[in-house]
Amino acid sequence: MTRWIKRIFWITIIIILLIAGAVAVTFIKDTTPLTQINSQTEKLGEFRATDNCRKIDQLQFTYDFTELDRINGIAPLGSVNSGELRSHTFIAFENPSKKIAIYAPTVLTLISGNFRNASGQDEYALIFQASCDYFLKFDHITDPIEAIRKVFPATPSAESKSIELKTNVDIAAGEVVAYTSGNYPNNIWDFGLYDLRQENTFANPARFMSHLRLRHAICPYDFFPKKERYYAKLRFEGETYGDKPQNCGSLNQDIIGTISGSWFSSPVEAFYNSEAYLGISTFTSPDEVRIVGLQDRDFYRIGKTNPTFKDPTEVTNEHCYANQDGIVYFKLLTRDSLAVYFANTSACPDTFPSSGFVTYMR
């Protein structure tokens, strides 16, 4: 009898251990890294995939997305417009009085977007899913096809926030999506691509948590069979589109321990505040430093031939830039705070000024 009691005791111990092991495994499985949890749950709002979305490992475009011969400039990914870091590319085209066609470069499903009035013009932003993980955006679209037009409200909104559509619209690869004359008055429109599996890196990720486009933007032109045709059209944003970048651009411009990347004069997460943003980088060319968000200047530029030129990724303490627009003196206070002094003078001082500077943070 004692022998059976001992057997029952040890069997009970084994069962308890097996249950504990199962609980531990379950607990381990539940400790998914935050970045993975985000990639699973953030497909809400404008990036909510449909239940029947395509599951593919690598996207490939099989058709041009527009009339390539009419494009005279593409501003790269990660450029800054109106004081905001942009998660898409800008398209400028010839003869804008004649609307340009936009095509589906692959099979697309329209899932969200908006219809708004901007600067007195009615226009659309269109968000498509290309797969369960890839999403594509066209913006400043004036004339979408009727199937798209009828799923939006008849009256344009005063806001630019995207809405989920009650009815999705499937577009076959190569079919016309829309025609557009671009925004008013510049006749420029947007093309962006986003991969929810890829996370762009920022010095302060918490500031960007709610900005899915910035976090997941990738270069759309890398997915065309002959991407060099698009690369040949890349130009920096500006009235002439005359500068030639050396790559498609990137949002990964923050280098911790240097002045390179995005800085803010406000501690709040709200990213889209042009008055609070300052960007410092060589962007798409190692031959020019670009500083944006500096007082009333769209761009402050230092070319490689300038005696004060220095790559921002190499500035780990302090450095002063000078050109015909004035001087900009940077001093890294900590890895996450930067003092910036700007003056309309032609020569840099010997030391960083003790007053008159603005402090920015990551």
CSV table of C-alpha atoms in Angstrom, one decimal:
chain,number,residue,atom,x,y,z
A,1,MET,CA,0.0,0.0,0.0
A,2,THR,CA,2.9,2.3,0.9
A,3,ARG,CA,4.5,1.6,-2.5
A,4,TRP,CA,1.3,2.7,-4.3
A,5,ILE,CA,1.1,5.9,-2.3
A,6,LYS,CA,4.7,6.7,-3.3
A,7,ARG,CA,3.9,6.0,-7.0
A,8,ILE,CA,0.8,8.3,-6.8
A,9,PHE,CA,3.0,11.0,-5.1
A,10,TRP,CA,5.7,10.9,-7.8
A,11,ILE,CA,3.1,10.8,-10.7
A,12,THR,CA,1.4,13.9,-9.1
A,13,ILE,CA,4.8,15.7,-9.0
A,14,ILE,CA,5.5,14.9,-12.6
A,15,ILE,CA,2.1,16.2,-13.7
A,16,ILE,CA,2.6,19.4,-11.7
A,17,LEU,CA,6.0,19.9,-13.4
A,18,LEU,CA,4.6,19.3,-16.9
A,19,ILE,CA,1.8,21.9,-16.2
A,20,ALA,CA,4.3,24.4,-14.9
A,21,GLY,CA,6.5,23.9,-18.0
A,22,ALA,CA,3.5,24.5,-20.3
A,23,VAL,CA,2.7,27.7,-18.4
A,24,ALA,CA,6.3,28.8,-18.6
A,25,VAL,CA,6.3,28.2,-22.4
A,26,THR,CA,3.1,30.1,-22.8
A,27,PHE,CA,4.5,33.0,-20.7
A,28,ILE,CA,7.6,33.0,-22.9
A,29,LYS,CA,5.5,33.1,-26.0
A,30,ASP,CA,3.6,36.0,-24.6
A,31,THR,CA,6.7,38.1,-24.1
A,32,THR,CA,6.9,39.0,-27.8
A,33,PRO,CA,9.2,42.0,-28.4
A,34,LEU,CA,7.3,45.3,-28.7
A,35,THR,CA,8.4,45.8,-32.3
A,36,GLN,CA,6.8,42.5,-33.2
A,37,ILE,CA,3.6,43.2,-31.4
A,38,ASN,CA,3.4,46.6,-33.2
A,39,SER,CA,3.9,44.9,-36.6
A,40,GLN,CA,1.0,42.6,-35.8
A,41,THR,CA,-1.5,45.1,-34.4
A,42,GLU,CA,-0.7,48.3,-36.1
A,43,LYS,CA,-2.5,47.3,-39.3
A,44,LEU,CA,-5.3,49.6,-38.2
A,45,GLY,CA,-6.6,52.8,-39.8
A,46,GLU,CA,-5.1,53.5,-43.2
A,47,PHE,CA,-2.9,50.4,-43.1
A,48,ARG,CA,-5.5,47.8,-42.1
A,49,ALA,CA,-5.1,44.8,-44.4
A,50,THR,CA,-8.2,42.9,-45.6
A,51,ASP,CA,-8.8,39.4,-44.6
A,52,ASN,CA,-8.0,38.1,-48.1
A,53,CYS,CA,-4.8,40.1,-48.6
A,54,ARG,CA,-2.0,38.6,-50.6
A,55,LYS,CA,0.8,36.9,-48.6
A,56,ILE,CA,4.1,37.5,-50.4
A,57,ASP,CA,7.7,37.7,-49.2
A,58,GLN,CA,9.0,40.2,-51.8
A,59,LEU,CA,7.0,42.7,-53.7
A,60,GLN,CA,7.7,43.2,-57.4
A,61,PHE,CA,6.2,45.9,-59.6
A,62,THR,CA,5.4,44.8,-63.2
A,63,TYR,CA,4.1,48.0,-64.7
A,64,ASP,CA,5.2,51.7,-64.6
A,65,PHE,CA,3.1,53.7,-62.2
A,66,THR,CA,2.8,56.7,-64.5
A,67,GLU,CA,3.8,58.2,-67.8
A,68,LEU,CA,7.6,58.0,-67.2
A,69,ASP,CA,8.5,60.2,-70.2
A,70,ARG,CA,6.6,63.2,-68.6
A,71,ILE,CA,8.3,63.1,-65.3
A,72,ASN,CA,11.0,65.8,-65.0
A,73,GLY,CA,11.8,65.4,-61.3
A,74,ILE,CA,11.4,63.1,-58.3
A,75,ALA,CA,12.2,64.4,-54.9
A,76,PRO,CA,13.7,61.5,-52.8
A,77,LEU,CA,12.4,59.8,-49.8
A,78,GLY,CA,13.1,61.5,-46.6
A,79,SER,CA,13.1,65.1,-48.0
A,80,VAL,CA,11.6,67.9,-45.9
A,81,ASN,CA,8.7,70.0,-47.0
A,82,SER,CA,7.1,72.8,-44.9
A,83,GLY,CA,9.3,71.7,-42.0
A,84,GLU,CA,8.2,68.1,-42.0
A,85,LEU,CA,10.2,65.0,-42.7
A,86,ARG,CA,8.4,63.2,-45.6
A,87,SER,CA,7.7,59.5,-45.9
A,88,HIS,CA,7.1,59.6,-49.6
A,89,THR,CA,8.6,60.9,-52.8
A,90,PHE,CA,7.3,63.9,-54.8
A,91,ILE,CA,6.6,63.8,-58.5
A,92,ALA,CA,6.9,66.8,-60.8
A,93,PHE,CA,5.9,66.5,-64.4
A,94,GLU,CA,5.9,68.3,-67.7
A,95,ASN,CA,3.0,70.2,-69.2
A,96,PRO,CA,0.7,69.9,-66.0
A,97,SER,CA,-2.2,71.6,-67.9
A,98,LYS,CA,-2.6,68.1,-69.4
A,99,LYS,CA,-3.3,65.7,-66.6
A,100,ILE,CA,-0.9,62.8,-66.1
A,101,ALA,CA,-2.1,59.2,-65.9
A,102,ILE,CA,-1.4,57.0,-62.8
A,103,TYR,CA,-1.4,53.2,-63.1
A,104,ALA,CA,-1.4,50.3,-60.7
A,105,PRO,CA,2.2,48.9,-60.8
A,106,THR,CA,0.9,45.6,-59.3
A,107,VAL,CA,-2.4,44.2,-58.1
A,108,LEU,CA,-3.8,46.7,-55.7
A,109,THR,CA,-6.8,47.0,-53.3
A,110,LEU,CA,-8.0,50.5,-52.2
A,111,ILE,CA,-8.6,50.3,-48.5
A,112,SER,CA,-8.4,53.9,-47.2
A,113,GLY,CA,-7.7,57.5,-48.0
A,114,ASN,CA,-9.5,60.9,-48.0
A,115,PHE,CA,-11.3,63.4,-50.2
A,116,ARG,CA,-10.5,66.9,-49.1
A,117,ASN,CA,-10.3,70.5,-50.3
A,118,ALA,CA,-6.8,71.8,-50.2
A,119,SER,CA,-5.9,75.4,-51.3
A,120,GLY,CA,-9.2,75.7,-53.0
A,121,GLN,CA,-8.8,72.4,-55.0
A,122,ASP,CA,-10.7,69.1,-54.4
A,123,GLU,CA,-8.2,66.2,-54.3
A,124,TYR,CA,-7.8,62.7,-53.0
A,125,ALA,CA,-5.3,60.7,-51.1
A,126,LEU,CA,-5.4,57.0,-51.9
A,127,ILE,CA,-4.0,54.2,-49.8
A,128,PHE,CA,-3.8,50.7,-51.3
A,129,GLN,CA,-2.7,47.4,-50.0
A,130,ALA,CA,-0.3,45.5,-52.4
A,131,SER,CA,-0.1,42.6,-50.0
A,132,CYS,CA,-0.6,41.9,-46.3
A,133,ASP,CA,2.5,43.9,-45.5
A,134,TYR,CA,3.1,46.3,-48.4
A,135,PHE,CA,1.0,49.4,-48.7
A,136,LEU,CA,1.1,52.1,-51.4
A,137,LYS,CA,0.0,55.7,-51.4
A,138,PHE,CA,-0.8,58.2,-54.1
A,139,ASP,CA,-1.7,61.7,-53.0
A,140,HIS,CA,-2.8,65.0,-54.5
A,141,ILE,CA,-5.0,63.1,-57.0
A,142,THR,CA,-7.6,65.2,-58.8
A,143,ASP,CA,-9.4,62.7,-61.0
A,144,PRO,CA,-9.6,59.1,-59.8
A,145,ILE,CA,-11.6,56.5,-61.8
A,146,GLU,CA,-15.3,56.4,-61.1
A,147,ALA,CA,-15.0,53.1,-59.1
A,148,ILE,CA,-12.8,54.9,-56.6
A,149,ARG,CA,-14.6,58.2,-56.6
A,150,LYS,CA,-17.9,56.7,-55.6
A,151,VAL,CA,-16.6,55.0,-52.4
A,152,PHE,CA,-15.7,58.4,-50.9
A,153,PRO,CA,-18.1,61.0,-49.5
A,154,ALA,CA,-19.6,63.3,-52.1
A,155,THR,CA,-18.5,66.4,-50.2
A,156,PRO,CA,-14.8,67.1,-49.6
A,157,SER,CA,-13.6,67.3,-46.0
A,158,ALA,CA,-11.7,70.2,-44.6
A,159,GLU,CA,-9.3,67.7,-42.9
A,160,SER,CA,-6.6,65.5,-44.4
A,161,LYS,CA,-7.0,62.6,-42.1
A,162,SER,CA,-7.5,59.2,-43.8
A,163,ILE,CA,-10.6,57.2,-43.3
A,164,GLU,CA,-11.2,53.5,-43.7
A,165,LEU,CA,-13.5,52.7,-46.6
A,166,LYS,CA,-16.6,50.6,-46.2
A,167,THR,CA,-16.1,49.3,-49.7
A,168,ASN,CA,-12.7,48.3,-51.1
A,169,VAL,CA,-11.8,48.7,-54.8
A,170,ASP,CA,-9.6,46.1,-56.5
A,171,ILE,CA,-7.4,47.3,-59.3
A,172,ALA,CA,-5.6,45.0,-61.7
A,173,ALA,CA,-1.9,45.5,-62.5
A,174,GLY,CA,-1.4,48.0,-65.3
A,175,GLU,CA,-4.9,49.5,-65.1
A,176,VAL,CA,-5.5,53.2,-64.8
A,177,VAL,CA,-6.1,54.4,-61.2
A,178,ALA,CA,-6.5,58.1,-61.8
A,179,TYR,CA,-5.4,61.2,-63.7
A,180,THR,CA,-4.1,64.2,-61.9
A,181,SER,CA,-2.8,67.7,-62.3
A,182,GLY,CA,-1.1,67.5,-58.9
A,183,ASN,CA,-1.5,69.9,-56.0
A,184,TYR,CA,-2.3,73.6,-56.3
A,185,PRO,CA,-0.4,75.7,-57.3
A,186,ASN,CA,2.7,73.6,-57.7
A,187,ASN,CA,1.3,70.6,-59.7
A,188,ILE,CA,3.2,68.1,-57.7
A,189,TRP,CA,1.9,64.7,-56.4
A,190,ASP,CA,3.1,62.0,-54.1
A,191,PHE,CA,4.1,58.4,-54.4
A,192,GLY,CA,5.0,56.3,-51.3
A,193,LEU,CA,5.5,52.7,-50.4
A,194,TYR,CA,5.5,51.1,-46.9
A,195,ASP,CA,6.5,47.7,-45.6
A,196,LEU,CA,5.2,47.0,-42.1
A,197,ARG,CA,7.9,44.4,-41.6
A,198,GLN,CA,10.6,47.0,-41.9
A,199,GLU,CA,11.2,49.5,-39.0
A,200,ASN,CA,13.1,52.7,-39.8
A,201,THR,CA,15.4,53.7,-37.0
A,202,PHE,CA,15.2,57.0,-35.0
A,203,ALA,CA,17.2,58.2,-32.1
A,204,ASN,CA,14.0,58.6,-30.1
A,205,PRO,CA,11.6,55.9,-31.3
A,206,ALA,CA,8.9,57.0,-28.8
A,207,ARG,CA,8.4,60.3,-30.7
A,208,PHE,CA,7.5,58.3,-33.9
A,209,MET,CA,5.4,55.5,-32.5
A,210,SER,CA,2.1,56.8,-33.9
A,211,HIS,CA,3.6,57.8,-37.3
A,212,LEU,CA,3.4,54.5,-39.2
A,213,ARG,CA,4.3,56.1,-42.5
A,214,LEU,CA,7.6,57.4,-41.2
A,215,ARG,CA,8.4,54.2,-39.4
A,216,HIS,CA,7.8,51.9,-42.4
A,217,ALA,CA,8.5,54.0,-45.5
A,218,ILE,CA,10.8,52.4,-48.1
A,219,CYS,CA,12.0,53.5,-51.6
A,220,PRO,CA,9.3,52.5,-54.1
A,221,TYR,CA,11.6,52.6,-57.1
A,222,ASP,CA,13.7,49.7,-55.9
A,223,PHE,CA,10.8,47.4,-56.8
A,224,PHE,CA,10.7,48.1,-60.5
A,225,PRO,CA,12.5,45.8,-62.9
A,226,LYS,CA,14.5,48.7,-64.4
A,227,LYS,CA,14.8,51.0,-61.4
A,228,GLU,CA,17.6,53.0,-63.0
A,229,ARG,CA,15.0,54.7,-65.2
A,230,TYR,CA,13.5,56.2,-62.1
A,231,TYR,CA,16.8,56.9,-60.4
A,232,ALA,CA,17.7,59.0,-63.4
A,233,LYS,CA,14.7,61.3,-62.6
A,234,LEU,CA,15.6,61.8,-59.0
A,235,ARG,CA,16.1,65.5,-58.1
A,236,PHE,CA,16.1,67.4,-54.9
A,237,GLU,CA,12.9,69.3,-54.1
A,238,GLY,CA,13.0,72.9,-55.3
A,239,GLU,CA,11.7,75.1,-58.0
A,240,THR,CA,14.2,73.9,-60.6
A,241,TYR,CA,14.7,70.3,-59.4
A,242,GLY,CA,18.2,70.9,-60.6
A,243,ASP,CA,20.3,69.1,-58.0
A,244,LYS,CA,21.2,65.4,-58.5
A,245,PRO,CA,21.0,63.1,-55.5
A,246,GLN,CA,23.0,59.9,-55.5
A,247,ASN,CA,20.4,57.6,-54.1
A,248,CYS,CA,16.7,57.2,-53.4
A,249,GLY,CA,16.9,58.8,-50.0
A,250,SER,CA,16.2,57.4,-46.5
A,251,LEU,CA,14.5,58.2,-43.2
A,252,ASN,CA,17.3,56.6,-41.3
A,253,GLN,CA,19.3,59.9,-40.8
A,254,ASP,CA,19.6,59.9,-37.0
A,255,ILE,CA,23.1,59.0,-35.8
A,256,ILE,CA,23.3,58.9,-32.0
A,257,GLY,CA,26.2,60.8,-30.5
A,258,THR,CA,26.4,63.1,-33.5
A,259,ILE,CA,24.4,66.1,-34.7
A,260,SER,CA,23.0,64.2,-37.8
A,261,GLY,CA,19.3,63.7,-38.1
A,262,SER,CA,16.1,65.1,-36.7
A,263,TRP,CA,15.9,67.4,-33.7
A,264,PHE,CA,12.9,69.1,-32.0
A,265,SER,CA,12.4,72.2,-29.9
A,266,SER,CA,9.3,70.6,-28.4
A,267,PRO,CA,9.3,67.5,-26.0
A,268,VAL,CA,5.8,66.4,-27.1
A,269,GLU,CA,5.4,63.5,-29.5
A,270,ALA,CA,3.4,65.6,-32.1
A,271,PHE,CA,5.8,65.4,-34.9
A,272,TYR,CA,4.1,67.5,-37.5
A,273,ASN,CA,5.0,70.9,-36.2
A,274,SER,CA,7.2,72.8,-38.7
A,275,GLU,CA,8.2,75.4,-36.1
A,276,ALA,CA,9.6,72.7,-33.8
A,277,TYR,CA,11.6,70.7,-36.4
A,278,LEU,CA,15.2,70.9,-37.3
A,279,GLY,CA,16.9,68.5,-39.7
A,280,ILE,CA,20.7,68.1,-40.3
A,281,SER,CA,22.2,65.6,-42.7
A,282,THR,CA,24.0,65.0,-46.0
A,283,PHE,CA,20.7,63.4,-47.0
A,284,THR,CA,21.3,61.8,-50.4
A,285,SER,CA,24.6,63.3,-51.3
A,286,PRO,CA,27.9,63.2,-49.3
A,287,ASP,CA,29.0,66.4,-51.0
A,288,GLU,CA,26.5,68.7,-49.3
A,289,VAL,CA,25.2,69.3,-45.8
A,290,ARG,CA,21.6,70.4,-45.7
A,291,ILE,CA,20.0,72.0,-42.6
A,292,VAL,CA,16.2,72.5,-42.7
A,293,GLY,CA,13.9,74.2,-40.3
A,294,LEU,CA,16.3,77.0,-39.5
A,295,GLN,CA,14.3,80.1,-38.9
A,296,ASP,CA,12.7,81.3,-42.2
A,297,ARG,CA,15.0,79.3,-44.5
A,298,ASP,CA,13.8,76.3,-46.4
A,299,PHE,CA,17.3,75.0,-46.8
A,300,TYR,CA,20.7,76.1,-45.4
A,301,ARG,CA,23.4,74.4,-47.6
A,302,ILE,CA,27.1,73.8,-47.2
A,303,GLY,CA,28.9,72.3,-50.2
A,304,LYS,CA,32.0,70.3,-50.0
A,305,THR,CA,34.1,73.1,-51.3
A,306,ASN,CA,33.1,75.3,-48.4
A,307,PRO,CA,35.9,75.6,-45.8
A,308,THR,CA,33.5,74.9,-43.0
A,309,PHE,CA,32.1,71.7,-44.6
A,310,LYS,CA,32.0,68.7,-42.3
A,311,ASP,CA,29.8,65.6,-42.4
A,312,PRO,CA,27.2,65.9,-39.6
A,313,THR,CA,27.9,62.2,-38.7
A,314,GLU,CA,31.4,63.3,-37.8
A,315,VAL,CA,30.4,66.1,-35.5
A,316,THR,CA,30.4,64.6,-32.1
A,317,ASN,CA,31.0,67.8,-30.0
A,318,GLU,CA,30.6,71.1,-31.7
A,319,HIS,CA,31.0,72.7,-35.2
A,320,CYS,CA,30.2,76.0,-36.9
A,321,TYR,CA,29.1,76.2,-40.6
A,322,ALA,CA,29.2,79.5,-42.5
A,323,ASN,CA,28.0,80.6,-45.9
A,324,GLN,CA,26.4,83.6,-47.5
A,325,ASP,CA,23.2,83.2,-45.5
A,326,GLY,CA,25.0,83.4,-42.1
A,327,ILE,CA,26.5,81.1,-39.6
A,328,VAL,CA,25.1,78.0,-37.8
A,329,TYR,CA,27.0,76.9,-34.7
A,330,PHE,CA,26.1,73.5,-33.2
A,331,LYS,CA,27.1,72.2,-29.8
A,332,LEU,CA,26.1,68.7,-28.7
A,333,LEU,CA,25.2,69.0,-25.0
A,334,THR,CA,24.3,65.4,-24.5
A,335,ARG,CA,23.5,62.6,-26.9
A,336,ASP,CA,19.8,63.8,-26.9
A,337,SER,CA,20.2,67.5,-26.7
A,338,LEU,CA,21.7,70.1,-29.1
A,339,ALA,CA,22.4,73.8,-28.7
A,340,VAL,CA,22.0,75.8,-32.0
A,341,TYR,CA,23.2,79.3,-32.6
A,342,PHE,CA,22.3,81.2,-35.8
A,343,ALA,CA,23.4,84.7,-36.8
A,344,ASN,CA,23.5,86.7,-40.0
A,345,THR,CA,27.2,87.1,-39.9
A,346,SER,CA,29.9,85.8,-42.2
A,347,ALA,CA,32.5,84.4,-39.8
A,348,CYS,CA,32.2,81.8,-37.1
A,349,PRO,CA,33.2,82.9,-33.5
A,350,ASP,CA,36.1,81.3,-31.8
A,351,THR,CA,33.9,79.6,-29.2
A,352,PHE,CA,30.2,78.7,-28.8
A,353,PRO,CA,28.2,81.8,-27.7
A,354,SER,CA,27.0,81.8,-24.1
A,355,SER,CA,23.6,83.2,-25.0
A,356,GLY,CA,21.2,83.6,-28.0
A,357,PHE,CA,21.1,79.9,-28.8
A,358,VAL,CA,18.1,77.5,-29.0
A,359,THR,CA,18.1,74.0,-27.4
A,360,TYR,CA,16.7,71.1,-29.4
A,361,MET,CA,16.1,67.5,-28.4
A,362,ARG,CA,15.7,64.1,-30.1
